[in-house]
Short mmCIF file of C-alpha atoms in Angstrom, two decimals:
data_model
loop_
_atom_site.label_atom_id
_atom_site.label_comp_id
_atom_site.label_asym_id
_atom_site.label_seq_id
_atom_site.Cartn_x
_atom_site.Cartn_y
_atom_site.Cartn_z
CA MET F 1 -32.48 -0.46 -52.63
CA ASN F 2 -33.44 -3.63 -50.70
CA VAL F 3 -30.47 -5.65 -49.55
CA GLY F 4 -32.21 -6.40 -46.06
CA ARG F 5 -34.35 -9.41 -45.15
CA ILE F 6 -35.74 -10.62 -41.83
CA VAL F 7 -32.99 -12.43 -39.89
CA PRO F 8 -34.88 -14.18 -38.32
CA ARG F 9 -38.56 -13.46 -37.62
CA VAL F 10 -40.58 -14.30 -34.51
CA GLY F 11 -39.98 -17.83 -33.27
CA ALA F 12 -36.76 -18.42 -35.24
CA GLY F 13 -34.60 -17.61 -32.21
CA ALA F 14 -35.12 -21.14 -30.98
CA GLN F 15 -33.21 -22.52 -33.94
CA GLU F 16 -29.63 -23.62 -33.43
CA GLY F 17 -27.07 -20.94 -34.25
CA TYR F 18 -29.53 -18.04 -34.17
CA ALA F 19 -29.28 -15.09 -31.78
CA PRO F 20 -32.65 -15.15 -29.94
CA GLU F 21 -32.66 -11.37 -29.35
CA LEU F 22 -32.12 -10.54 -33.03
CA LEU F 23 -35.30 -9.88 -35.01
CA TYR F 24 -34.10 -8.01 -38.11
CA ALA F 25 -30.95 -6.83 -39.86
CA THR F 26 -30.54 -4.51 -42.84
CA PHE F 27 -27.97 -2.32 -44.56
CA ASN F 28 -28.60 1.30 -45.43
CA GLN F 29 -28.70 2.39 -49.08
CA ASP F 30 -24.91 2.37 -49.68
CA TYR F 31 -23.97 -0.48 -47.28
CA GLY F 32 -22.00 2.03 -45.19
CA CYS F 33 -24.15 1.36 -42.11
CA PHE F 34 -26.41 -1.39 -40.90
CA ALA F 35 -29.25 -1.50 -38.40
CA ILE F 36 -30.70 -4.30 -36.32
CA GLY F 37 -34.06 -4.67 -34.61
CA THR F 38 -34.07 -6.53 -31.29
CA GLN F 39 -36.53 -7.74 -28.68
CA THR F 40 -35.91 -4.51 -26.75
CA GLY F 41 -35.06 -1.81 -29.33
CA PHE F 42 -32.65 -1.13 -32.19
CA ARG F 43 -28.97 -0.45 -32.84
CA ILE F 44 -26.97 1.29 -35.60
CA PHE F 45 -23.47 0.24 -36.69
CA ASN F 46 -20.86 1.47 -39.13
CA SER F 47 -20.20 -1.41 -41.52
CA ASP F 48 -16.53 -0.98 -42.43
CA PRO F 49 -14.66 -0.20 -40.33
CA TYR F 50 -16.99 -1.92 -37.90
CA LYS F 51 -18.17 0.25 -35.02
CA GLU F 52 -21.37 0.54 -33.00
CA LYS F 53 -22.73 4.07 -33.50
CA MET F 54 -25.72 4.07 -31.17
CA ARG F 55 -28.41 1.95 -29.53
CA ARG F 56 -31.88 2.58 -28.17
CA GLU F 57 -33.49 0.32 -25.60
CA PHE F 58 -37.24 0.44 -25.03
CA LYS F 59 -38.97 -0.89 -21.93
CA ASP F 60 -42.19 -1.73 -23.68
CA GLY F 61 -41.34 -3.95 -26.64
CA GLY F 62 -39.27 -4.95 -29.66
CA ILE F 63 -38.62 -3.70 -33.19
CA GLY F 64 -39.30 -6.25 -35.93
CA ILE F 65 -38.39 -4.12 -38.98
CA VAL F 66 -35.95 -1.20 -39.27
CA ALA F 67 -35.40 0.95 -42.38
CA MET F 68 -32.61 3.53 -42.61
CA LEU F 69 -32.41 6.67 -44.74
CA TYR F 70 -28.71 6.74 -45.67
CA ARG F 71 -26.91 8.08 -42.55
CA SER F 72 -29.63 10.48 -41.52
CA ASN F 73 -31.48 10.64 -38.21
CA TYR F 74 -34.70 9.36 -39.82
CA LEU F 75 -35.69 5.72 -39.53
CA ALA F 76 -38.87 3.70 -39.99
CA PHE F 77 -39.98 1.01 -37.54
CA VAL F 78 -42.49 -1.80 -37.36
CA GLY F 79 -42.99 -3.62 -34.08
CA GLY F 80 -42.03 -7.28 -33.62
CA GLY F 81 -40.78 -9.96 -31.30
CA ARG F 82 -42.26 -11.44 -28.14
CA ASN F 83 -43.74 -8.11 -27.11
CA PRO F 84 -43.98 -5.78 -30.15
CA ARG F 85 -43.51 -2.11 -29.34
CA PHE F 86 -45.85 -1.14 -32.21
CA PRO F 87 -48.69 -2.99 -33.97
CA PRO F 88 -47.63 -5.04 -37.04
CA ASN F 89 -49.89 -2.96 -39.32
CA GLN F 90 -48.26 0.38 -38.45
CA VAL F 91 -45.09 2.10 -39.71
CA MET F 92 -43.54 4.60 -37.31
CA LEU F 93 -41.27 7.40 -38.55
CA TRP F 94 -38.60 8.06 -35.94
CA ASP F 95 -36.46 11.20 -35.69
CA ASP F 96 -33.46 10.22 -33.61
CA ALA F 97 -32.26 13.82 -33.33
CA SER F 98 -35.28 14.50 -31.11
CA SER F 99 -35.76 10.86 -30.02
CA LYS F 100 -39.42 10.76 -30.86
CA ILE F 101 -41.90 9.45 -33.37
CA ILE F 102 -42.84 12.21 -35.80
CA ALA F 103 -45.54 10.37 -37.75
CA GLU F 104 -47.27 7.02 -37.95
CA LEU F 105 -48.91 5.26 -40.88
CA GLU F 106 -51.60 2.72 -40.18
CA PHE F 107 -52.54 0.08 -42.76
CA ARG F 108 -55.33 -2.45 -43.04
CA SER F 109 -53.01 -5.48 -42.93
CA ASP F 110 -49.57 -6.36 -41.59
CA VAL F 111 -46.49 -4.60 -42.96
CA LEU F 112 -43.86 -7.06 -44.22
CA ASN F 113 -41.14 -4.68 -45.41
CA VAL F 114 -40.33 -0.96 -45.53
CA GLN F 115 -37.89 0.94 -47.76
CA LEU F 116 -37.02 4.65 -47.56
CA GLN F 117 -35.84 6.98 -50.29
CA ARG F 118 -35.18 10.73 -50.04
CA ASP F 119 -38.82 11.63 -50.52
CA ARG F 120 -40.74 8.34 -50.33
CA ILE F 121 -41.76 5.52 -48.03
CA VAL F 122 -42.38 2.18 -49.76
CA VAL F 123 -44.38 -0.42 -47.83
CA ALA F 124 -44.82 -4.08 -48.80
CA GLN F 125 -47.84 -6.07 -47.69
CA ARG F 126 -48.81 -9.59 -48.64
CA ASN F 127 -50.70 -8.55 -51.78
CA LYS F 128 -49.94 -4.86 -52.17
CA CYS F 129 -47.11 -2.37 -52.57
CA ILE F 130 -47.90 1.12 -51.22
CA ILE F 131 -45.94 4.34 -51.74
CA CYS F 132 -46.29 7.37 -49.44
CA SER F 133 -44.47 10.68 -49.32
CA LEU F 134 -41.65 11.03 -46.79
CA GLU F 135 -42.43 14.25 -44.95
CA THR F 136 -43.76 15.42 -41.62
CA LYS F 137 -47.29 14.73 -42.83
CA PRO F 138 -46.94 11.71 -45.14
CA ARG F 139 -49.44 11.41 -47.98
CA HIS F 140 -50.61 8.29 -49.74
CA LEU F 141 -49.33 8.45 -53.33
CA HIS F 142 -49.73 5.08 -55.06
CA ALA F 143 -50.84 1.50 -54.41
CA PHE F 144 -50.21 -1.54 -56.62
CA GLU F 145 -51.59 -5.05 -56.32
CA THR F 146 -49.07 -7.90 -56.32
CA ALA F 147 -49.06 -11.67 -56.35
CA ASP F 148 -48.75 -13.37 -52.96
CA ASN F 149 -45.65 -11.74 -51.44
CA ASP F 150 -45.26 -13.24 -47.98
CA ARG F 151 -41.57 -12.27 -47.93
CA GLY F 152 -42.34 -8.57 -48.47
CA VAL F 153 -39.99 -8.42 -51.47
CA ILE F 154 -39.41 -4.87 -52.77
CA ALA F 155 -36.37 -2.95 -54.04
CA ILE F 156 -35.77 0.70 -54.90
CA SER F 157 -32.80 2.48 -56.45
CA SER F 158 -30.54 4.32 -54.02
CA SER F 159 -29.66 7.33 -56.15
CA SER F 160 -31.74 10.41 -55.37
CA GLU F 161 -31.87 11.11 -59.11
CA SER F 162 -33.49 7.75 -59.84
CA GLY F 163 -36.90 6.58 -58.68
CA ILE F 164 -36.94 3.00 -59.96
CA LEU F 165 -39.04 0.68 -57.80
CA ALA F 166 -39.31 -3.09 -58.32
CA PHE F 167 -41.80 -5.47 -56.72
CA PRO F 168 -43.62 -8.69 -57.68
CA GLY F 169 -46.24 -8.40 -60.38
CA ARG F 170 -49.78 -9.70 -60.16
CA GLN F 171 -48.77 -12.96 -61.87
CA LYS F 172 -46.41 -15.46 -60.29
CA GLY F 173 -42.80 -14.88 -61.36
CA HIS F 174 -43.48 -11.44 -62.85
CA ILE F 175 -41.77 -8.19 -61.79
CA GLN F 176 -43.32 -4.74 -61.93
CA ILE F 177 -40.87 -1.91 -62.60
CA VAL F 178 -42.21 1.56 -61.80
CA ASP F 179 -40.43 4.85 -62.49
CA LEU F 180 -41.72 7.01 -59.65
CA HIS F 181 -40.33 10.13 -61.31
CA SER F 182 -42.62 9.72 -64.33
CA CYS F 183 -45.90 10.89 -62.88
CA VAL F 184 -48.90 12.68 -64.30
CA SER F 185 -51.57 14.43 -62.25
CA LEU F 186 -54.99 12.85 -62.03
CA SER F 187 -58.23 14.72 -61.55
CA ALA F 188 -60.58 13.63 -58.79
CA GLY F 189 -62.59 11.42 -61.12
CA GLN F 190 -59.68 9.79 -62.93
CA GLN F 191 -58.19 6.42 -62.16
CA GLY F 192 -54.87 4.88 -63.09
CA PRO F 193 -54.55 2.26 -65.81
CA ALA F 194 -56.32 -0.95 -64.89
CA SER F 195 -53.17 -2.97 -65.50
CA THR F 196 -51.45 -1.40 -62.51
CA SER F 197 -54.30 -1.87 -60.06
CA ALA F 198 -53.71 1.52 -58.48
CA THR F 199 -56.15 2.37 -55.71
CA HIS F 200 -55.85 6.13 -55.34
CA SER F 201 -59.52 6.69 -54.66
CA GLU F 202 -59.41 4.45 -51.58
CA PRO F 203 -56.50 5.45 -49.33
CA ALA F 204 -54.56 2.46 -48.00
CA ALA F 205 -53.08 4.20 -44.98
CA ASN F 206 -54.28 6.43 -42.21
CA VAL F 207 -51.59 8.98 -41.31
CA GLN F 208 -51.36 10.35 -37.80
CA ARG F 209 -49.00 12.62 -35.94
CA SER F 210 -47.64 11.09 -32.76
CA ARG F 211 -45.38 11.94 -29.85
CA SER F 212 -42.91 9.94 -27.83
CA ARG F 213 -41.19 10.57 -24.51
CA THR F 214 -38.01 8.59 -25.10
CA LYS F 215 -34.70 10.38 -24.69
CA GLY F 216 -31.35 10.48 -26.48
CA SER F 217 -30.08 11.47 -29.92
CA PHE F 218 -28.13 10.23 -32.92
CA SER F 219 -26.18 12.76 -34.98
CA ALA F 220 -27.59 13.29 -38.45
CA GLU F 221 -25.49 13.14 -41.61
CA GLY F 222 -28.34 13.21 -44.08
CA PRO F 223 -31.19 15.64 -44.90
CA ASN F 224 -31.52 18.72 -42.74
CA GLY F 225 -35.14 17.90 -42.02
CA LEU F 226 -38.44 16.79 -43.42
CA GLN F 227 -40.56 19.61 -44.79
CA ASP F 228 -44.30 20.11 -44.60
CA PRO F 229 -45.82 20.38 -48.06
CA ALA F 230 -46.92 23.87 -49.02
CA GLN F 231 -50.27 22.41 -50.02
CA PRO F 232 -51.63 18.93 -50.73
CA SER F 233 -50.62 17.88 -54.23
CA ALA F 234 -53.00 16.44 -56.78
CA LEU F 235 -53.15 12.68 -57.11
CA SER F 236 -50.53 11.40 -59.52
CA HIS F 237 -49.82 8.18 -61.31
CA PRO F 238 -46.56 6.84 -62.77
CA THR F 239 -46.64 6.66 -66.55
CA ASN F 240 -43.56 4.46 -67.02
CA ILE F 241 -44.47 0.96 -65.79
CA ASN F 242 -42.85 -2.22 -67.15
CA ILE F 243 -43.91 -5.81 -66.50
CA ILE F 244 -41.14 -8.43 -66.82
CA ALA F 245 -41.89 -12.17 -66.95
CA ALA F 246 -38.74 -13.11 -65.03
CA HIS F 247 -39.34 -16.60 -63.59
CA ALA F 248 -41.77 -19.50 -63.65
CA THR F 249 -42.11 -19.55 -59.84
CA SER F 250 -42.68 -16.84 -57.23
CA ILE F 251 -40.15 -14.03 -56.77
CA SER F 252 -38.06 -14.53 -53.61
CA ALA F 253 -35.52 -11.67 -53.86
CA LEU F 254 -35.02 -8.43 -55.80
CA ALA F 255 -32.32 -5.77 -56.05
CA VAL F 256 -32.12 -2.57 -58.11
CA SER F 257 -28.77 -1.07 -59.08
CA PHE F 258 -27.79 2.28 -57.59
CA ASP F 259 -28.60 4.19 -60.78
CA GLY F 260 -31.80 2.24 -61.39
CA SER F 261 -30.69 0.84 -64.74
CA MET F 262 -30.76 -2.85 -63.73
CA VAL F 263 -32.92 -5.14 -61.64
CA ALA F 264 -31.78 -8.55 -60.37
CA SER F 265 -34.25 -11.23 -59.37
CA ALA F 266 -34.36 -14.74 -57.94
CA SER F 267 -37.28 -17.13 -57.67
CA GLU F 268 -38.23 -19.50 -54.87
CA LYS F 269 -36.33 -22.21 -56.75
CA GLY F 270 -33.11 -20.25 -56.12
CA THR F 271 -30.88 -21.72 -58.83
CA LEU F 272 -30.78 -18.72 -61.19
CA ILE F 273 -30.41 -14.97 -60.77
CA ARG F 274 -31.59 -12.97 -63.76
CA ILE F 275 -30.64 -9.36 -64.45
CA PHE F 276 -32.82 -7.17 -66.65
CA ASP F 277 -32.65 -3.68 -68.08
CA THR F 278 -35.31 -1.76 -66.15
CA MET F 279 -36.35 0.42 -69.09
CA SER F 280 -36.54 -2.14 -71.91
CA GLY F 281 -37.04 -5.31 -69.86
CA ARG F 282 -34.24 -6.97 -71.86
CA LEU F 283 -32.44 -9.88 -70.18
CA LEU F 284 -28.82 -8.84 -69.60
CA HIS F 285 -27.42 -11.76 -67.59
CA GLU F 286 -28.52 -15.17 -66.46
CA LEU F 287 -26.39 -16.15 -63.47
CA ARG F 288 -26.37 -19.62 -61.97
CA ARG F 289 -25.93 -19.98 -58.22
CA GLY F 290 -26.07 -23.78 -58.36
CA VAL F 291 -28.13 -26.76 -59.47
CA ASP F 292 -29.88 -27.56 -56.16
CA ARG F 293 -32.85 -25.60 -54.87
CA ALA F 294 -31.91 -22.84 -52.42
CA ASP F 295 -33.55 -20.02 -50.50
CA ILE F 296 -31.99 -16.75 -51.67
CA TYR F 297 -31.70 -14.39 -48.69
CA SER F 298 -30.25 -11.31 -50.38
CA ILE F 299 -28.99 -9.87 -53.66
CA ALA F 300 -26.80 -6.76 -53.81
CA PHE F 301 -25.26 -4.72 -56.62
CA SER F 302 -21.91 -3.04 -56.09
CA PRO F 303 -22.18 0.78 -56.15
CA ASP F 304 -20.77 0.96 -59.69
CA GLY F 305 -22.96 -1.89 -60.92
CA SER F 306 -19.98 -4.01 -61.98
CA LYS F 307 -20.51 -6.88 -59.51
CA LEU F 308 -23.32 -8.71 -57.78
CA CYS F 309 -23.27 -10.72 -54.56
CA VAL F 310 -25.89 -13.28 -53.54
CA SER F 311 -26.42 -15.11 -50.24
CA SER F 312 -28.46 -18.27 -49.73
CA ASP F 313 -29.41 -20.92 -47.19
CA LYS F 314 -26.47 -23.00 -48.38
CA GLY F 315 -24.26 -20.85 -46.14
CA THR F 316 -22.48 -19.40 -49.18
CA VAL F 317 -22.09 -15.98 -50.75
CA HIS F 318 -21.52 -15.96 -54.53
CA ILE F 319 -19.94 -13.00 -56.33
CA PHE F 320 -20.57 -12.41 -60.03
CA ASN F 321 -18.77 -10.08 -62.41
CA LEU F 322 -21.14 -8.08 -64.62
CA ASP F 323 -18.66 -6.12 -66.75
CA TYR F 324 -16.12 -8.71 -67.94
CA LYS F 325 -15.33 -9.06 -71.65
CA PRO F 326 -15.54 -12.61 -72.99
CA ASN F 327 -12.53 -14.01 -74.80
CA PRO F 328 -13.23 -14.04 -78.57
CA GLU F 329 -11.25 -17.31 -78.77
CA GLN F 330 -13.63 -19.02 -76.36
CA HIS F 331 -15.28 -21.17 -79.05
CA MET F 332 -11.92 -22.44 -80.26
CA SER F 333 -10.71 -23.36 -76.77
CA SER F 334 -14.06 -24.99 -75.98
CA GLY F 335 -13.90 -27.12 -79.10
CA ALA F 336 -10.38 -28.20 -78.24
CA ALA F 337 -11.47 -29.18 -74.77
CA LEU F 338 -14.29 -31.28 -76.20
CA SER F 339 -12.04 -33.12 -78.61
CA SER F 340 -9.64 -33.94 -75.77
CA GLY F 341 -12.36 -35.08 -73.36
CA GLY F 342 -12.27 -31.96 -71.19
CA ASN F 343 -14.49 -31.19 -68.19
CA VAL F 344 -18.07 -30.23 -69.06
CA GLY F 345 -18.70 -28.35 -65.81
CA PRO F 346 -18.32 -24.61 -65.27
CA THR F 347 -14.85 -23.31 -66.01
CA SER F 348 -13.38 -19.83 -66.13
CA VAL F 349 -13.46 -18.40 -69.62
CA GLY F 350 -12.74 -14.96 -70.97
CA GLY F 351 -9.67 -12.82 -71.34
CA ASN F 352 -10.09 -10.67 -68.22
CA GLY F 353 -9.42 -11.62 -64.61
CA GLY F 354 -12.52 -12.21 -62.57
CA SER F 355 -14.54 -13.57 -65.48
CA ASN F 356 -17.61 -15.58 -64.54
CA LYS F 357 -17.33 -19.31 -65.10
CA GLN F 358 -19.19 -20.88 -67.98
CA SER F 359 -19.69 -24.35 -69.36
CA MET F 360 -17.38 -25.45 -72.16
CA PHE F 361 -20.55 -26.35 -74.04
CA LYS F 362 -21.72 -22.74 -74.12
CA PHE F 363 -20.96 -22.47 -77.83
CA MET F 364 -23.70 -25.09 -78.34
CA LYS F 365 -26.24 -23.25 -76.20
CA ASP F 366 -28.90 -23.32 -78.91
CA LEU F 367 -28.81 -27.11 -78.96
CA LEU F 368 -28.47 -27.87 -75.25
CA PRO F 369 -30.48 -27.13 -72.07
CA LYS F 370 -30.15 -23.70 -70.47
CA TYR F 371 -27.77 -25.06 -67.83
CA PHE F 372 -24.96 -24.95 -70.38
CA SER F 373 -25.48 -21.27 -71.30
CA SER F 374 -25.55 -19.87 -67.75
CA GLU F 375 -22.78 -17.88 -66.11
CA TRP F 376 -21.45 -19.13 -62.77
CA SER F 377 -19.92 -16.97 -60.03
CA PHE F 378 -16.24 -16.20 -60.48
CA THR F 379 -15.75 -16.67 -56.74
CA HIS F 380 -17.68 -17.60 -53.62
CA PHE F 381 -17.08 -18.20 -49.93
CA ARG F 382 -18.79 -20.00 -47.07
CA VAL F 383 -19.67 -17.93 -44.00
CA ALA F 384 -18.58 -19.03 -40.54
CA ASN F 385 -21.17 -21.30 -38.88
CA GLU F 386 -23.09 -21.51 -42.19
CA VAL F 387 -26.09 -19.58 -40.86
CA ARG F 388 -28.66 -17.39 -42.59
CA CYS F 389 -27.10 -14.12 -43.74
CA ILE F 390 -27.44 -11.03 -45.93
CA CYS F 391 -24.59 -9.42 -47.86
CA GLY F 392 -23.48 -6.02 -49.13
CA PHE F 393 -20.31 -4.58 -50.61
CA GLY F 394 -17.70 -3.14 -48.26
CA ASN F 395 -16.08 0.27 -48.17
CA GLU F 396 -12.84 -1.10 -49.63
CA ARG F 397 -12.63 -2.31 -53.21
CA ASN F 398 -13.32 -6.03 -53.70
CA SER F 399 -14.76 -6.61 -50.26
CA VAL F 400 -18.09 -7.89 -48.94
CA VAL F 401 -19.66 -7.46 -45.50
CA VAL F 402 -22.01 -10.17 -44.29
CA LEU F 403 -24.60 -9.92 -41.48
CA CYS F 404 -25.51 -13.28 -39.99
CA ALA F 405 -28.50 -14.50 -37.99
CA ASP F 406 -26.19 -15.71 -35.22
CA GLY F 407 -25.50 -12.05 -34.40
CA THR F 408 -22.15 -11.71 -36.17
CA ALA F 409 -20.81 -9.38 -38.87
CA GLN F 410 -18.03 -10.66 -41.11
CA LYS F 411 -15.88 -9.02 -43.76
CA TYR F 412 -14.38 -10.93 -46.70
CA SER F 413 -12.02 -9.65 -49.37
CA PHE F 414 -11.59 -11.28 -52.76
CA ASP F 415 -8.93 -11.22 -55.45
CA SER F 416 -10.57 -9.76 -58.55
CA TYR F 417 -8.20 -11.75 -60.79
CA ARG F 418 -7.79 -15.16 -59.16
CA GLY F 419 -11.04 -15.11 -57.20
CA ASN F 420 -9.47 -16.11 -53.87
CA CYS F 421 -11.46 -15.05 -50.77
CA VAL F 422 -10.09 -14.25 -47.32
CA ARG F 423 -12.00 -13.40 -44.15
CA GLU F 424 -10.67 -10.07 -42.83
CA TRP F 425 -12.58 -9.85 -39.56
CA TYR F 426 -15.40 -11.35 -37.49
CA ARG F 427 -17.41 -9.30 -34.98
CA ARG F 428 -20.38 -10.09 -32.74
CA PHE F 429 -22.96 -7.25 -32.75
CA ILE F 430 -25.49 -8.82 -30.38
#
């Protein structure tokens, strides 16, 4: 699951409030850890409670993208910064237990994002999403064409029992949902369905074994090790692929729930977050962040799928409740408010604490613009210094951890009934 985005990329360090040495920040799959890429290496931290776990400094360049595999010793790197340690078109698999690169994948164009799952590496390029096997000798498995994706937007479910991958479709505003566990073998002469634009016959990556002489180690808490395949498997192609027309403008952010049942998306307009069922494509929620355009930096589901947090360039983090039960007397109370000249803006409705806010005109949604039928966040907070940030849910119930481009990590707790937010701590990680 992708809750990480570049914070910031090359050249952004000159902007006010940004840490010039910070190139990238991302959470691991369950938000329990986060990693940063710097001009001279990378660092790993425990999210909550906050604690630096390890750091690696390289003499010959920076790390522009870091991807973690839960709490294991395996990471993926792409070079970046003033003096990139690796070329921007290569993904390096790093085993921190032995402090060396165990494999490298070379692509024809720059890599914009990388996600790891138990047995897969997912790579985003400007117009392609590529899936490779995660093993000591990675194999190219699938490739899908996408619309222009300069942000490298991809998201994959965190559960090892789910293989739901989401990425932009070939048309602007569309999402492709691929179930990587639903695969059929293809003979040498077969090709995948034309609608998916799979390019199995023309490998998109050259895989090489590599060695490194760096020293040090980081204790592993994940898989015992990557295994060599007994023999090369036949080419395969996912059979369960859904296309969702989610927005009218380009996709700017995606998130998949832990169990893979839901996908959340935002467009470059940034006013609405839509949540869909990944199997049927049915719209489940339409959540409104605001009325002004915004750049959505991250979307994150809570582990149980009951809440969603969203960060934007407005310096705010919005939290939405996805499992509240609306008050059956809502229509009556709305009508009363209208007759008495009540407020037409978003107000809290519903019988349960933590209900999302909705317009009092919602009961007339079929007659009025969509604005009046949207759900608004039940609470939100503004981060210190109002800088670019990404968010994920904390270890404690009703808490959110935020990683900011000024090099700080912040934890906020919220009251699930009243919606009040309090900052618990503020730490500088670089």
